[in-house]
Amino acid sequence: VSESGGRIFYPRQISKEGVEEDNAIDGVVKGLVVHPESYPGISPSDATPFSLVEDMHWRTRISQLHAAGSDGYDDDIPIEKRRGKLWEFARSLSKQGYILDNSGYA
């Protein structure tokens, strides 16, 4: 799960100790338990309740002032010319063959 790329969340199975124990984990979304809806063909592992844990390493990196660069999210500037760690990473993904959607939708 991604929130506009600024925050990334991963599913995490709820431990046997329960939600209270999981709340002590850095990045866990406290109090949130997702109970998947059952449907024909759902696997037992996909039907198991889970919580979400934020990728705190990513959040720290993307929150740094230089992360998006001074021209950051200016749609008029092509990715190849944008400065900042985010755009360096985007260029590396593009070189690997990924197609990037960098349009601003807000």
Tab-separated table of N, CA and C in Angstrom:
chain	number	residue	atom	x	y	z
A	1	VAL	N	0.847	-1.157	0.000
A	1	VAL	CA	0.000	0.000	0.000
A	1	VAL	C	0.900	1.229	0.000
A	2	SER	N	0.566	2.212	-0.807
A	2	SER	CA	1.354	3.437	-0.859
A	2	SER	C	0.427	4.638	-0.774
A	3	GLU	N	0.848	5.640	-0.056
A	3	GLU	CA	0.093	6.879	0.064
A	3	GLU	C	0.849	7.927	-0.746
A	4	SER	N	0.563	7.994	-2.043
A	4	SER	CA	1.210	8.937	-2.957
A	4	SER	C	2.724	8.801	-2.970
A	5	GLY	N	3.235	7.663	-2.611
A	5	GLY	CA	4.670	7.430	-2.619
A	5	GLY	C	5.400	8.006	-1.426
A	6	GLY	N	4.737	8.866	-0.655
A	6	GLY	CA	5.380	9.463	0.507
A	6	GLY	C	5.445	8.524	1.684
A	7	ARG	N	4.489	7.617	1.747
A	7	ARG	CA	4.462	6.640	2.831
A	7	ARG	C	4.123	5.279	2.233
A	8	ILE	N	4.809	4.254	2.700
A	8	ILE	CA	4.591	2.900	2.200
A	8	ILE	C	4.256	2.007	3.384
A	9	PHE	N	3.237	1.174	3.205
A	9	PHE	CA	2.790	0.263	4.252
A	9	PHE	C	2.822	-1.170	3.738
A	10	TYR	N	3.184	-2.095	4.636
A	10	TYR	CA	3.206	-3.510	4.309
A	10	TYR	C	2.247	-4.254	5.225
A	11	PRO	N	1.595	-5.309	4.711
A	11	PRO	CA	0.749	-6.115	5.599
A	11	PRO	C	1.620	-6.913	6.559
A	12	ARG	N	1.107	-7.136	7.751
A	12	ARG	CA	1.830	-7.921	8.759
A	12	ARG	C	0.831	-8.798	9.482
A	13	GLN	N	1.122	-10.092	9.500
A	13	GLN	CA	0.247	-10.985	10.237
A	13	GLN	C	0.252	-10.602	11.708
A	14	ILE	N	-0.884	-10.694	12.307
A	14	ILE	CA	-0.995	-10.369	13.732
A	14	ILE	C	-0.349	-11.498	14.530
A	15	SER	N	0.515	-11.135	15.460
A	15	SER	CA	1.238	-12.146	16.232
A	15	SER	C	0.294	-12.905	17.155
A	16	LYS	N	0.766	-14.039	17.615
A	16	LYS	CA	-0.030	-14.853	18.540
A	16	LYS	C	-0.292	-14.112	19.845
A	17	GLU	N	0.603	-13.159	20.172
A	17	GLU	CA	0.427	-12.381	21.399
A	17	GLU	C	-0.705	-11.367	21.251
A	18	GLY	N	-1.086	-11.058	20.020
A	18	GLY	CA	-2.222	-10.172	19.787
A	18	GLY	C	-1.835	-8.772	19.374
A	19	VAL	N	-2.855	-7.949	19.153
A	19	VAL	CA	-2.696	-6.590	18.650
A	19	VAL	C	-1.899	-5.725	19.616
A	20	GLU	N	-2.108	-5.890	20.928
A	20	GLU	CA	-1.403	-5.059	21.903
A	20	GLU	C	0.107	-5.241	21.770
A	21	GLU	N	0.541	-6.480	21.576
A	21	GLU	CA	1.967	-6.768	21.406
A	21	GLU	C	2.482	-6.139	20.109
A	22	ASP	N	1.694	-6.231	19.044
A	22	ASP	CA	2.091	-5.666	17.753
A	22	ASP	C	2.191	-4.141	17.801
A	23	ASN	N	1.395	-3.493	18.636
A	23	ASN	CA	1.419	-2.027	18.722
A	23	ASN	C	2.770	-1.489	19.168
A	24	ALA	N	3.603	-2.346	19.743
A	24	ALA	CA	4.925	-1.911	20.193
A	24	ALA	C	5.932	-1.859	19.043
A	25	ILE	N	5.564	-2.363	17.871
A	25	ILE	CA	6.466	-2.401	16.718
A	25	ILE	C	6.509	-1.023	16.066
A	26	ASP	N	7.731	-0.544	15.778
A	26	ASP	CA	7.892	0.756	15.138
A	26	ASP	C	7.237	0.740	13.763
A	27	GLY	N	6.351	1.689	13.515
A	27	GLY	CA	5.709	1.817	12.220
A	27	GLY	C	4.350	1.156	12.109
A	28	VAL	N	3.964	0.357	13.118
A	28	VAL	CA	2.667	-0.310	13.033
A	28	VAL	C	1.552	0.737	13.148
A	29	VAL	N	0.492	0.547	12.375
A	29	VAL	CA	-0.664	1.434	12.457
A	29	VAL	C	-1.495	0.945	13.634
A	30	LYS	N	-1.389	1.656	14.740
A	30	LYS	CA	-1.988	1.212	16.000
A	30	LYS	C	-3.518	1.127	15.903
A	31	GLY	N	-4.024	0.010	16.386
A	31	GLY	CA	-5.467	-0.178	16.459
A	31	GLY	C	-6.111	-0.644	15.163
A	32	LEU	N	-5.357	-0.746	14.078
A	32	LEU	CA	-5.934	-1.159	12.801
A	32	LEU	C	-5.759	-2.658	12.614
A	33	VAL	N	-6.864	-3.333	12.432
A	33	VAL	CA	-6.846	-4.748	12.074
A	33	VAL	C	-7.743	-4.891	10.855
A	34	VAL	N	-7.169	-5.403	9.768
A	34	VAL	CA	-7.917	-5.620	8.531
A	34	VAL	C	-8.452	-7.046	8.553
A	35	HIS	N	-9.762	-7.175	8.374
A	35	HIS	CA	-10.419	-8.479	8.316
A	35	HIS	C	-10.882	-8.688	6.881
A	36	PRO	N	-10.115	-9.427	6.073
A	36	PRO	CA	-10.485	-9.611	4.670
A	36	PRO	C	-11.855	-10.277	4.518
A	37	GLU	N	-12.584	-9.847	3.498
A	37	GLU	CA	-13.870	-10.461	3.169
A	37	GLU	C	-13.606	-11.776	2.443
A	38	SER	N	-14.374	-12.766	2.777
A	38	SER	CA	-14.235	-14.061	2.138
A	38	SER	C	-14.919	-14.038	0.770
A	39	TYR	N	-14.359	-14.768	-0.165
A	39	TYR	CA	-14.958	-14.914	-1.500
A	39	TYR	C	-14.512	-16.269	-2.049
A	40	PRO	N	-15.235	-16.805	-3.017
A	40	PRO	CA	-14.869	-18.110	-3.570
A	40	PRO	C	-13.444	-18.077	-4.131
A	41	GLY	N	-12.620	-19.020	-3.690
A	41	GLY	CA	-11.258	-19.120	-4.186
A	41	GLY	C	-10.213	-18.421	-3.339
A	42	ILE	N	-10.628	-17.687	-2.288
A	42	ILE	CA	-9.641	-17.005	-1.447
A	42	ILE	C	-8.827	-18.054	-0.687
A	43	SER	N	-7.526	-17.842	-0.646
A	43	SER	CA	-6.672	-18.793	0.076
A	43	SER	C	-6.769	-18.511	1.576
A	44	PRO	N	-6.546	-19.536	2.395
A	44	PRO	CA	-6.597	-19.318	3.844
A	44	PRO	C	-5.632	-18.226	4.317
A	45	SER	N	-4.451	-18.148	3.702
A	45	SER	CA	-3.495	-17.119	4.138
A	45	SER	C	-3.979	-15.716	3.781
A	46	ASP	N	-4.704	-15.578	2.664
A	46	ASP	CA	-5.233	-14.265	2.282
A	46	ASP	C	-6.458	-13.876	3.103
A	47	ALA	N	-7.078	-14.842	3.762
A	47	ALA	CA	-8.265	-14.571	4.573
A	47	ALA	C	-7.921	-14.273	6.026
A	48	THR	N	-6.634	-14.345	6.373
A	48	THR	CA	-6.187	-14.126	7.744
A	48	THR	C	-6.146	-12.634	8.062
A	49	PRO	N	-6.708	-12.212	9.201
A	49	PRO	CA	-6.620	-10.791	9.578
A	49	PRO	C	-5.168	-10.328	9.682
A	50	PHE	N	-4.930	-9.076	9.361
A	50	PHE	CA	-3.578	-8.530	9.412
A	50	PHE	C	-3.609	-7.062	9.801
A	51	SER	N	-2.447	-6.562	10.188
A	51	SER	CA	-2.299	-5.129	10.474
A	51	SER	C	-1.386	-4.549	9.396
A	52	LEU	N	-1.155	-3.253	9.433
A	52	LEU	CA	-0.256	-2.594	8.499
A	52	LEU	C	0.923	-2.002	9.266
A	53	VAL	N	2.102	-2.108	8.660
A	53	VAL	CA	3.317	-1.553	9.249
A	53	VAL	C	3.936	-0.604	8.229
A	54	GLU	N	4.205	0.610	8.674
A	54	GLU	CA	4.816	1.597	7.788
A	54	GLU	C	6.307	1.344	7.658
A	55	ASP	N	6.817	1.536	6.455
A	55	ASP	CA	8.250	1.431	6.203
A	55	ASP	C	8.893	2.727	6.709
A	56	MET	N	9.386	2.692	7.946
A	56	MET	CA	9.926	3.893	8.577
A	56	MET	C	11.249	4.324	7.953
A	57	HIS	N	12.013	3.373	7.418
A	57	HIS	CA	13.260	3.725	6.730
A	57	HIS	C	12.949	4.584	5.502
A	58	TRP	N	11.953	4.161	4.716
A	58	TRP	CA	11.541	4.941	3.539
A	58	TRP	C	11.032	6.319	3.967
A	59	ARG	N	10.188	6.348	4.986
A	59	ARG	CA	9.608	7.619	5.425
A	59	ARG	C	10.699	8.607	5.849
A	60	THR	N	11.702	8.107	6.567
A	60	THR	CA	12.801	8.969	6.997
A	60	THR	C	13.554	9.518	5.794
A	61	ARG	N	13.828	8.652	4.835
A	61	ARG	CA	14.590	9.089	3.654
A	61	ARG	C	13.801	10.076	2.813
A	62	ILE	N	12.517	9.811	2.573
A	62	ILE	CA	11.726	10.669	1.697
A	62	ILE	C	11.371	11.990	2.392
A	63	SER	N	11.478	12.036	3.719
A	63	SER	CA	11.168	13.256	4.466
A	63	SER	C	12.338	14.237	4.514
A	64	GLN	N	13.513	13.814	4.091
A	64	GLN	CA	14.670	14.702	4.120
A	64	GLN	C	14.480	15.836	3.110
A	65	LEU	N	15.011	16.997	3.445
A	65	LEU	CA	14.813	18.178	2.607
A	65	LEU	C	15.290	17.981	1.178
A	66	HIS	N	16.375	17.253	0.977
A	66	HIS	CA	16.935	17.084	-0.363
A	66	HIS	C	16.320	15.909	-1.126
A	67	ALA	N	15.359	15.206	-0.535
A	67	ALA	CA	14.829	13.985	-1.135
A	67	ALA	C	14.218	14.222	-2.522
A	68	ALA	N	13.375	15.213	-2.656
A	68	ALA	CA	12.723	15.479	-3.950
A	68	ALA	C	13.411	16.598	-4.705
A	69	GLY	N	14.425	17.182	-4.145
A	69	GLY	CA	15.161	18.240	-4.829
A	69	GLY	C	14.407	19.554	-4.860
A	70	SER	N	15.068	20.583	-5.311
A	70	SER	CA	14.466	21.922	-5.306
A	70	SER	C	13.352	22.059	-6.331
A	71	ASP	N	13.393	21.254	-7.404
A	71	ASP	CA	12.313	21.335	-8.395
A	71	ASP	C	11.297	20.215	-8.196
A	72	GLY	N	11.523	19.406	-7.192
A	72	GLY	CA	10.636	18.356	-6.702
A	72	GLY	C	9.580	17.807	-7.616
A	73	TYR	N	8.384	18.326	-7.517
A	73	TYR	CA	7.243	17.734	-8.197
A	73	TYR	C	6.706	18.633	-9.308
A	74	ASP	N	7.575	19.374	-9.948
A	74	ASP	CA	7.188	20.250	-11.053
A	74	ASP	C	7.019	19.404	-12.308
A	75	ASP	N	5.764	19.208	-12.738
A	75	ASP	CA	5.476	18.339	-13.886
A	75	ASP	C	6.055	18.867	-15.192
A	76	ASP	N	6.430	20.149	-15.235
A	76	ASP	CA	6.992	20.716	-16.457
A	76	ASP	C	8.458	20.333	-16.654
A	77	ILE	N	9.096	19.806	-15.636
A	77	ILE	CA	10.511	19.426	-15.726
A	77	ILE	C	10.583	17.908	-15.890
A	78	PRO	N	11.205	17.412	-16.969
A	78	PRO	CA	11.296	15.962	-17.149
A	78	PRO	C	12.138	15.312	-16.042
A	79	ILE	N	11.852	14.056	-15.771
A	79	ILE	CA	12.562	13.324	-14.712
A	79	ILE	C	14.069	13.383	-14.923
A	80	GLU	N	14.489	13.315	-16.164
A	80	GLU	CA	15.923	13.304	-16.472
A	80	GLU	C	16.632	14.567	-15.989
A	81	LYS	N	15.883	15.660	-15.809
A	81	LYS	CA	16.496	16.933	-15.415
A	81	LYS	C	16.202	17.330	-13.979
A	82	ARG	N	15.382	16.551	-13.285
A	82	ARG	CA	15.063	16.887	-11.889
A	82	ARG	C	16.212	16.492	-10.984
A	83	ARG	N	16.385	17.274	-9.919
A	83	ARG	CA	17.438	17.007	-8.951
A	83	ARG	C	16.847	16.423	-7.675
A	84	GLY	N	17.643	15.624	-6.979
A	84	GLY	CA	17.203	15.049	-5.711
A	84	GLY	C	17.288	13.536	-5.719
A	85	LYS	N	17.343	12.977	-4.523
A	85	LYS	CA	17.484	11.533	-4.351
A	85	LYS	C	16.313	10.764	-4.965
A	86	LEU	N	15.099	11.291	-4.813
A	86	LEU	CA	13.924	10.623	-5.366
A	86	LEU	C	14.061	10.459	-6.872
A	87	TRP	N	14.520	11.508	-7.535
A	87	TRP	CA	14.611	11.476	-8.993
A	87	TRP	C	15.805	10.676	-9.464
A	88	GLU	N	16.868	10.590	-8.669
A	88	GLU	CA	17.977	9.687	-8.985
A	88	GLU	C	17.470	8.240	-8.977
A	89	PHE	N	16.674	7.928	-7.963
A	89	PHE	CA	16.101	6.590	-7.858
A	89	PHE	C	15.149	6.328	-9.027
A	90	ALA	N	14.325	7.314	-9.367
A	90	ALA	CA	13.389	7.169	-10.489
A	90	ALA	C	14.149	6.891	-11.791
A	91	ARG	N	15.243	7.612	-12.021
A	91	ARG	CA	16.036	7.382	-13.229
A	91	ARG	C	16.627	5.974	-13.247
A	92	SER	N	17.053	5.476	-12.076
A	92	SER	CA	17.607	4.118	-12.034
A	92	SER	C	16.531	3.087	-12.365
A	93	LEU	N	15.297	3.315	-11.912
A	93	LEU	CA	14.199	2.403	-12.245
A	93	LEU	C	13.886	2.454	-13.731
A	94	SER	N	13.902	3.656	-14.294
A	94	SER	CA	13.639	3.828	-15.722
A	94	SER	C	14.682	3.087	-16.557
A	95	LYS	N	15.946	3.152	-16.142
A	95	LYS	CA	17.023	2.448	-16.859
A	95	LYS	C	16.833	0.933	-16.794
A	96	GLN	N	16.137	0.456	-15.752
A	96	GLN	CA	15.875	-0.978	-15.610
A	96	GLN	C	14.657	-1.414	-16.420
A	97	GLY	N	14.003	-0.446	-17.093
A	97	GLY	CA	12.866	-0.783	-17.941
A	97	GLY	C	11.502	-0.494	-17.353
A	98	TYR	N	11.457	0.037	-16.135
A	98	TYR	CA	10.166	0.377	-15.540
A	98	TYR	C	9.586	1.611	-16.223
A	99	ILE	N	8.277	1.639	-16.369
A	99	ILE	CA	7.588	2.801	-16.906
A	99	ILE	C	7.064	3.582	-15.712
A	100	LEU	N	7.473	4.835	-15.613
A	100	LEU	CA	7.143	5.650	-14.449
A	100	LEU	C	5.999	6.607	-14.744
A	101	ASP	N	5.068	6.666	-13.820
A	101	ASP	CA	3.975	7.641	-13.901
A	101	ASP	C	4.288	8.716	-12.879
A	102	ASN	N	4.825	9.822	-13.338
A	102	ASN	CA	5.215	10.905	-12.427
A	102	ASN	C	4.270	12.087	-12.511
A	103	SER	N	3.083	11.868	-13.061
A	103	SER	CA	2.107	12.954	-13.154
A	103	SER	C	1.554	13.283	-11.779
A	104	GLY	N	1.371	14.549	-11.519
A	104	GLY	CA	0.750	14.962	-10.260
A	104	GLY	C	-0.757	14.891	-10.394
A	105	TYR	N	-1.391	14.210	-9.466
A	105	TYR	CA	-2.845	14.054	-9.521
A	105	TYR	C	-3.565	14.845	-8.441
A	106	ALA	N	-2.819	15.518	-7.593
A	106	ALA	CA	-3.438	16.261	-6.486
A	106	ALA	C	-4.006	17.568	-6.983
